[in-house]
Amino acid sequence: MELKATVLIDNIADPPLLCEWGLSICIEYNGRKILLDTGKSGGFAENAVQLGIELADIEYGVLSHAHYDHADGMEDFFQKNKRAEFCLRADSGEDCYSGEGAERHYIGIKIGTLELFKSRIRRCAGDVQLFDGAWLIGHRRDMLSAGKCAHMYILKNGEWQTDLFSHEQSLVFRTDKGLVVFNSCCHGGADVVIEEAKEALGGEVYALVGGLHLFRSNDSEVLEMAQRLKATGVKCIITGHCTGDIGFELLRSELGDMVKQMYSGMSVVF
């Protein structure tokens, strides 16, 4: 059950590849190909060409959550791939905002995208098995405090609601080493994401891949997260994007070589 992940775009890059505040990962698992996220532009597609990855061969697209820096390259993907269905959480909409008061601003999927490509979109609820060994898992714990701490909101029928991250999902694979969990931003907490995968599928989590949303966290909060991650028993954390440079270094100082830096062009086999 070999699993290979290639980072198509992230905040930092292995030159001459492009980088941006966004994330996209191509995953190959037992001969099946999945694209997780599309970054915030077509940069992931340009990098795919340089890396020799054919987007036309992707069988499934998966959106980790309904934010622009993971979704706004969707049109570029649909132009290059004419067959893959694109899996979103059932509650995904063009309605995500961040900030408080006058600072509140839109961070959602590009307006009109979901209607334009509705024939290609599959909306998923609960735990969904894509194929043997691969699942999509939504949050199964209360995310109210996480939404409040992140200052993120959903605009529904003209009313502001705390974002409960019902639009966020983990992509999980079973491997010989244990479960490998992909969650692009871990808004609900990286340790919670790991425990949710355990609860859904059983067994231990070997690796967590994705951003940990620590770029706005203070040092003590990051160090507390490091201890909670250690308690989960996870053996490998590959992270970048919204983890932040300081967050990464603090995690590395606490958890050592099990924490690895993600970058455009990185390829890892589990």
mmCIF file of C-alpha atoms in Angstrom:
data_model
loop_
_atom_site.group_PDB
_atom_site.id
_atom_site.type_symbol
_atom_site.label_atom_id
_atom_site.label_comp_id
_atom_site.label_asym_id
_atom_site.label_seq_id
_atom_site.Cartn_x
_atom_site.Cartn_y
_atom_site.Cartn_z
ATOM 1 C CA MET A 1 0.000 0.000 0.000
ATOM 2 C CA GLU A 2 2.467 2.628 -1.160
ATOM 3 C CA LEU A 3 1.490 6.250 -0.714
ATOM 4 C CA LYS A 4 3.406 9.042 -2.445
ATOM 5 C CA ALA A 5 2.662 12.723 -1.922
ATOM 6 C CA THR A 6 4.093 15.512 -4.073
ATOM 7 C CA VAL A 7 3.567 19.115 -3.010
ATOM 8 C CA LEU A 8 2.567 21.087 -6.098
ATOM 9 C CA ILE A 9 2.500 24.447 -4.358
ATOM 10 C CA ASP A 10 3.157 25.825 -0.891
ATOM 11 C CA ASN A 11 4.440 29.039 0.699
ATOM 12 C CA ILE A 12 8.055 28.156 -0.064
ATOM 13 C CA ALA A 13 9.492 26.411 -3.096
ATOM 14 C CA ASP A 14 12.377 24.437 -4.438
ATOM 15 C CA PRO A 15 13.458 26.771 -7.324
ATOM 16 C CA PRO A 16 12.519 27.248 -10.094
ATOM 17 C CA LEU A 17 9.073 26.136 -8.901
ATOM 18 C CA LEU A 18 6.483 28.733 -7.933
ATOM 19 C CA CYS A 19 5.333 29.427 -4.381
ATOM 20 C CA GLU A 20 2.324 31.294 -2.967
ATOM 21 C CA TRP A 21 0.169 31.507 0.149
ATOM 22 C CA GLY A 22 -1.747 28.381 -0.769
ATOM 23 C CA LEU A 23 -1.514 24.624 -0.899
ATOM 24 C CA SER A 24 -1.946 21.829 -3.431
ATOM 25 C CA ILE A 25 -0.756 18.225 -3.134
ATOM 26 C CA CYS A 26 -0.835 15.370 -5.653
ATOM 27 C CA ILE A 27 -1.252 11.988 -3.967
ATOM 28 C CA GLU A 28 -0.650 8.592 -5.566
ATOM 29 C CA TYR A 29 -1.999 5.556 -3.716
ATOM 30 C CA ASN A 30 -2.031 2.033 -5.134
ATOM 31 C CA GLY A 31 -2.220 3.336 -8.679
ATOM 32 C CA ARG A 32 -4.948 5.913 -7.953
ATOM 33 C CA LYS A 33 -4.288 9.648 -8.200
ATOM 34 C CA ILE A 34 -5.902 12.354 -6.076
ATOM 35 C CA LEU A 35 -5.418 16.114 -6.095
ATOM 36 C CA LEU A 36 -5.845 17.753 -2.693
ATOM 37 C CA ASP A 37 -6.598 21.467 -3.123
ATOM 38 C CA THR A 38 -5.639 23.815 -5.951
ATOM 39 C CA GLY A 39 -3.885 26.723 -4.243
ATOM 40 C CA LYS A 40 -5.037 30.292 -4.834
ATOM 41 C CA SER A 41 -4.070 30.485 -8.511
ATOM 42 C CA GLY A 42 -2.973 28.392 -11.449
ATOM 43 C CA GLY A 43 0.542 28.180 -10.023
ATOM 44 C CA PHE A 44 0.017 24.590 -8.897
ATOM 45 C CA ALA A 45 -0.718 23.596 -12.503
ATOM 46 C CA GLU A 46 2.432 25.298 -13.790
ATOM 47 C CA ASN A 47 4.478 23.474 -11.160
ATOM 48 C CA ALA A 48 2.802 20.178 -12.087
ATOM 49 C CA VAL A 49 4.150 20.560 -15.629
ATOM 50 C CA GLN A 50 7.685 21.102 -14.335
ATOM 51 C CA LEU A 51 7.332 18.097 -12.033
ATOM 52 C CA GLY A 52 6.083 15.850 -14.824
ATOM 53 C CA ILE A 53 2.657 15.322 -13.231
ATOM 54 C CA GLU A 54 -0.290 15.047 -15.618
ATOM 55 C CA LEU A 55 -3.323 16.699 -14.075
ATOM 56 C CA ALA A 56 -5.470 15.029 -16.737
ATOM 57 C CA ASP A 57 -4.746 11.692 -15.027
ATOM 58 C CA ILE A 58 -6.176 12.736 -11.652
ATOM 59 C CA GLU A 59 -9.150 10.558 -10.685
ATOM 60 C CA TYR A 60 -10.445 12.557 -7.716
ATOM 61 C CA GLY A 61 -10.135 16.160 -6.680
ATOM 62 C CA VAL A 62 -10.614 16.982 -2.993
ATOM 63 C CA LEU A 63 -11.143 20.382 -1.413
ATOM 64 C CA SER A 64 -9.920 20.420 2.181
ATOM 65 C CA HIS A 65 -12.068 23.441 3.085
ATOM 66 C CA ALA A 66 -13.824 26.375 1.475
ATOM 67 C CA HIS A 67 -11.077 29.030 1.573
ATOM 68 C CA TYR A 68 -9.646 30.867 -1.424
ATOM 69 C CA ASP A 69 -6.034 29.779 -0.898
ATOM 70 C CA HIS A 70 -7.072 26.162 -1.408
ATOM 71 C CA ALA A 71 -9.916 26.572 -3.897
ATOM 72 C CA ASP A 72 -9.222 29.373 -6.339
ATOM 73 C CA GLY A 73 -7.181 27.224 -8.718
ATOM 74 C CA MET A 74 -10.202 24.955 -9.299
ATOM 75 C CA GLU A 75 -10.989 26.454 -12.693
ATOM 76 C CA ASP A 76 -7.437 25.749 -13.863
ATOM 77 C CA PHE A 77 -7.833 22.139 -12.739
ATOM 78 C CA PHE A 78 -11.146 21.689 -14.555
ATOM 79 C CA GLN A 79 -9.615 23.081 -17.727
ATOM 80 C CA LYS A 80 -6.861 20.461 -17.635
ATOM 81 C CA ASN A 81 -8.870 17.533 -16.297
ATOM 82 C CA LYS A 82 -12.185 16.587 -17.891
ATOM 83 C CA ARG A 83 -13.113 13.511 -15.831
ATOM 84 C CA ALA A 84 -12.374 13.841 -12.128
ATOM 85 C CA GLU A 85 -15.155 14.598 -9.687
ATOM 86 C CA PHE A 86 -14.232 17.214 -7.096
ATOM 87 C CA CYS A 87 -15.220 16.316 -3.532
ATOM 88 C CA LEU A 88 -16.344 19.036 -1.124
ATOM 89 C CA ARG A 89 -18.092 18.849 2.212
ATOM 90 C CA ALA A 90 -21.849 19.147 1.812
ATOM 91 C CA ASP A 91 -21.852 22.448 3.748
ATOM 92 C CA SER A 92 -19.228 24.124 1.568
ATOM 93 C CA GLY A 93 -20.346 27.480 0.232
ATOM 94 C CA GLU A 94 -19.039 30.828 -0.933
ATOM 95 C CA ASP A 95 -19.569 32.357 2.500
ATOM 96 C CA CYS A 96 -16.369 32.330 4.598
ATOM 97 C CA TYR A 97 -15.041 35.475 6.300
ATOM 98 C CA SER A 98 -12.230 36.330 8.685
ATOM 99 C CA GLY A 99 -11.655 39.177 11.145
ATOM 100 C CA GLU A 100 -13.750 41.328 13.438
ATOM 101 C CA GLY A 101 -15.872 44.411 12.792
ATOM 102 C CA ALA A 102 -14.517 46.675 10.062
ATOM 103 C CA GLU A 103 -11.597 44.284 9.569
ATOM 104 C CA ARG A 104 -13.870 41.407 8.516
ATOM 105 C CA HIS A 105 -13.092 40.304 4.973
ATOM 106 C CA TYR A 106 -14.013 37.557 2.524
ATOM 107 C CA ILE A 107 -11.724 34.521 2.420
ATOM 108 C CA GLY A 108 -14.016 32.056 0.660
ATOM 109 C CA ILE A 109 -14.145 30.297 -2.682
ATOM 110 C CA LYS A 110 -14.201 32.639 -5.674
ATOM 111 C CA ILE A 111 -17.807 33.771 -6.102
ATOM 112 C CA GLY A 112 -19.586 31.840 -8.852
ATOM 113 C CA THR A 113 -17.217 28.858 -8.885
ATOM 114 C CA LEU A 114 -19.587 26.357 -7.278
ATOM 115 C CA GLU A 115 -22.408 27.138 -9.696
ATOM 116 C CA LEU A 116 -20.155 27.236 -12.745
ATOM 117 C CA PHE A 117 -18.703 23.784 -12.049
ATOM 118 C CA LYS A 118 -21.613 22.142 -10.200
ATOM 119 C CA SER A 119 -21.667 19.225 -12.661
ATOM 120 C CA ARG A 120 -18.141 18.292 -11.568
ATOM 121 C CA ILE A 121 -18.683 18.724 -7.828
ATOM 122 C CA ARG A 122 -19.575 15.938 -5.408
ATOM 123 C CA ARG A 123 -20.841 17.020 -1.999
ATOM 124 C CA CYS A 124 -19.910 14.644 0.822
ATOM 125 C CA ALA A 125 -21.490 14.167 4.238
ATOM 126 C CA GLY A 126 -20.247 11.992 7.065
ATOM 127 C CA ASP A 127 -17.360 9.606 6.475
ATOM 128 C CA VAL A 128 -16.972 8.752 2.800
ATOM 129 C CA GLN A 129 -14.821 5.966 1.383
ATOM 130 C CA LEU A 130 -13.473 7.109 -1.981
ATOM 131 C CA PHE A 131 -12.065 3.664 -2.708
ATOM 132 C CA ASP A 132 -10.358 0.866 -0.796
ATOM 133 C CA GLY A 133 -7.967 2.425 1.729
ATOM 134 C CA ALA A 134 -8.967 6.087 1.217
ATOM 135 C CA TRP A 135 -11.550 8.101 3.155
ATOM 136 C CA LEU A 136 -12.864 11.621 3.556
ATOM 137 C CA ILE A 137 -13.684 12.477 7.171
ATOM 138 C CA GLY A 138 -15.536 15.549 8.396
ATOM 139 C CA HIS A 139 -15.273 16.957 11.890
ATOM 140 C CA ARG A 140 -17.027 14.899 14.549
ATOM 141 C CA ARG A 141 -16.329 17.256 17.470
ATOM 142 C CA ASP A 142 -17.681 20.675 18.418
ATOM 143 C CA MET A 143 -15.722 23.380 16.594
ATOM 144 C CA LEU A 144 -17.381 26.431 18.181
ATOM 145 C CA SER A 145 -14.376 27.409 20.298
ATOM 146 C CA ALA A 146 -12.021 26.857 17.346
ATOM 147 C CA GLY A 147 -14.096 29.173 15.161
ATOM 148 C CA LYS A 148 -14.209 31.850 17.837
ATOM 149 C CA CYS A 149 -10.457 31.663 18.475
ATOM 150 C CA ALA A 150 -9.736 31.909 14.745
ATOM 151 C CA HIS A 151 -12.134 34.888 14.346
ATOM 152 C CA MET A 152 -13.711 33.167 11.369
ATOM 153 C CA TYR A 153 -17.342 33.490 10.331
ATOM 154 C CA ILE A 154 -19.945 32.250 7.876
ATOM 155 C CA LEU A 155 -22.437 34.672 6.328
ATOM 156 C CA LYS A 156 -25.795 32.871 6.053
ATOM 157 C CA ASN A 157 -28.940 34.687 4.892
ATOM 158 C CA GLY A 158 -27.440 38.017 5.867
ATOM 159 C CA GLU A 159 -26.503 36.857 9.380
ATOM 160 C CA TRP A 160 -23.042 36.280 10.833
ATOM 161 C CA GLN A 161 -22.400 32.866 12.372
ATOM 162 C CA THR A 162 -19.238 31.542 13.984
ATOM 163 C CA ASP A 163 -17.519 29.201 11.531
ATOM 164 C CA LEU A 164 -17.938 25.638 12.821
ATOM 165 C CA PHE A 165 -15.697 24.316 10.015
ATOM 166 C CA SER A 166 -18.364 21.958 8.727
ATOM 167 C CA HIS A 167 -16.771 22.684 5.322
ATOM 168 C CA GLU A 168 -13.425 21.193 6.434
ATOM 169 C CA GLN A 169 -12.433 17.570 5.881
ATOM 170 C CA SER A 170 -9.471 15.250 6.272
ATOM 171 C CA LEU A 171 -8.260 12.925 3.530
ATOM 172 C CA VAL A 172 -7.034 9.733 5.205
ATOM 173 C CA PHE A 173 -5.185 6.703 3.838
ATOM 174 C CA ARG A 174 -4.431 3.352 5.416
ATOM 175 C CA THR A 175 -0.795 2.303 4.975
ATOM 176 C CA ASP A 176 1.450 -0.437 6.357
ATOM 177 C CA LYS A 177 2.852 2.128 8.824
ATOM 178 C CA GLY A 178 -0.549 3.281 10.021
ATOM 179 C CA LEU A 179 -2.987 5.993 8.985
ATOM 180 C CA VAL A 180 -1.678 8.978 7.026
ATOM 181 C CA VAL A 181 -3.886 12.044 7.495
ATOM 182 C CA PHE A 182 -3.952 15.043 5.142
ATOM 183 C CA ASN A 183 -5.644 18.150 6.532
ATOM 184 C CA SER A 184 -4.562 21.328 4.843
ATOM 185 C CA CYS A 185 -5.087 23.828 7.691
ATOM 186 C CA CYS A 186 -6.268 21.872 10.755
ATOM 187 C CA HIS A 187 -8.553 24.696 11.869
ATOM 188 C CA GLY A 188 -10.088 22.377 14.426
ATOM 189 C CA GLY A 189 -6.679 21.684 15.980
ATOM 190 C CA ALA A 190 -4.039 19.324 14.627
ATOM 191 C CA ASP A 191 -4.305 17.015 17.627
ATOM 192 C CA VAL A 192 -8.097 16.895 17.236
ATOM 193 C CA VAL A 193 -7.736 16.035 13.539
ATOM 194 C CA ILE A 194 -5.523 13.087 14.460
ATOM 195 C CA GLU A 195 -7.916 11.834 17.139
ATOM 196 C CA GLU A 196 -10.879 12.159 14.764
ATOM 197 C CA ALA A 197 -9.108 9.927 12.231
ATOM 198 C CA LYS A 198 -8.453 7.344 14.930
ATOM 199 C CA GLU A 199 -12.082 7.418 16.015
ATOM 200 C CA ALA A 200 -13.371 7.081 12.470
ATOM 201 C CA LEU A 201 -11.087 4.345 11.177
ATOM 202 C CA GLY A 202 -9.372 2.743 14.145
ATOM 203 C CA GLY A 203 -5.650 2.155 14.455
ATOM 204 C CA GLU A 204 -2.850 4.635 14.994
ATOM 205 C CA VAL A 205 -1.947 7.701 12.937
ATOM 206 C CA TYR A 206 1.576 7.473 11.552
ATOM 207 C CA ALA A 207 1.719 10.847 9.802
ATOM 208 C CA LEU A 208 -0.078 14.179 9.567
ATOM 209 C CA VAL A 209 0.459 16.248 6.416
ATOM 210 C CA GLY A 210 -0.701 19.858 6.037
ATOM 211 C CA GLY A 211 -0.751 23.284 7.616
ATOM 212 C CA LEU A 212 -1.408 23.536 11.353
ATOM 213 C CA HIS A 213 -2.785 27.118 11.419
ATOM 214 C CA LEU A 214 -0.316 28.376 13.998
ATOM 215 C CA PHE A 215 0.922 31.493 12.187
ATOM 216 C CA ARG A 216 -1.122 33.755 14.476
ATOM 217 C CA SER A 217 -0.486 31.727 17.656
ATOM 218 C CA ASN A 218 1.858 32.925 20.384
ATOM 219 C CA ASP A 219 4.837 30.855 21.480
ATOM 220 C CA SER A 220 3.109 29.265 24.460
ATOM 221 C CA GLU A 221 0.159 28.191 22.307
ATOM 222 C CA VAL A 222 2.497 26.548 19.801
ATOM 223 C CA LEU A 223 4.409 24.760 22.545
ATOM 224 C CA GLU A 224 1.147 23.524 24.055
ATOM 225 C CA MET A 225 0.153 22.175 20.634
ATOM 226 C CA ALA A 226 3.504 20.398 20.380
ATOM 227 C CA GLN A 227 2.796 18.563 23.628
ATOM 228 C CA ARG A 228 -0.714 17.632 22.518
ATOM 229 C CA LEU A 229 0.657 16.309 19.238
ATOM 230 C CA LYS A 230 3.251 14.247 21.092
ATOM 231 C CA ALA A 231 0.470 12.739 23.194
ATOM 232 C CA THR A 232 -1.349 11.492 20.073
ATOM 233 C CA GLY A 233 1.539 9.163 19.237
ATOM 234 C CA VAL A 234 1.947 10.536 15.710
ATOM 235 C CA LYS A 235 5.393 9.705 14.306
ATOM 236 C CA CYS A 236 5.735 12.155 11.396
ATOM 237 C CA ILE A 237 4.454 15.680 10.781
ATOM 238 C CA ILE A 238 5.001 17.280 7.381
ATOM 239 C CA THR A 239 3.883 20.868 7.588
ATOM 240 C CA GLY A 240 4.070 24.304 6.029
ATOM 241 C CA HIS A 241 1.561 26.834 4.679
ATOM 242 C CA CYS A 242 -0.363 28.300 7.651
ATOM 243 C CA THR A 243 1.902 26.801 10.324
ATOM 244 C CA GLY A 244 4.165 29.829 9.963
ATOM 245 C CA ASP A 245 7.945 30.059 10.186
ATOM 246 C CA ILE A 246 8.063 30.651 13.929
ATOM 247 C CA GLY A 247 5.491 27.956 14.557
ATOM 248 C CA PHE A 248 7.504 25.480 12.527
ATOM 249 C CA GLU A 249 10.742 26.223 14.363
ATOM 250 C CA LEU A 250 9.072 25.911 17.772
ATOM 251 C CA LEU A 251 7.476 22.593 16.805
ATOM 252 C CA ARG A 252 10.820 21.366 15.511
ATOM 253 C CA SER A 253 12.549 22.410 18.743
ATOM 254 C CA GLU A 254 10.033 20.396 20.777
ATOM 255 C CA LEU A 255 9.417 17.400 18.520
ATOM 256 C CA GLY A 256 12.705 17.114 16.652
ATOM 257 C CA ASP A 257 13.203 15.460 13.277
ATOM 258 C CA MET A 258 9.674 14.057 13.190
ATOM 259 C CA VAL A 259 8.654 17.546 12.006
ATOM 260 C CA LYS A 260 9.544 18.189 8.366
ATOM 261 C CA GLN A 261 9.222 21.352 6.280
ATOM 262 C CA MET A 262 6.814 21.282 3.347
ATOM 263 C CA TYR A 263 7.683 23.120 0.123
ATOM 264 C CA SER A 264 6.712 23.234 -3.547
ATOM 265 C CA GLY A 265 8.334 20.251 -5.204
ATOM 266 C CA MET A 266 8.692 18.135 -2.058
ATOM 267 C CA SER A 267 7.973 14.444 -2.608
ATOM 268 C CA VAL A 268 7.623 11.869 0.163
ATOM 269 C CA VAL A 269 6.753 8.162 0.199
ATOM 270 C CA PHE A 270 5.049 6.524 3.174
#
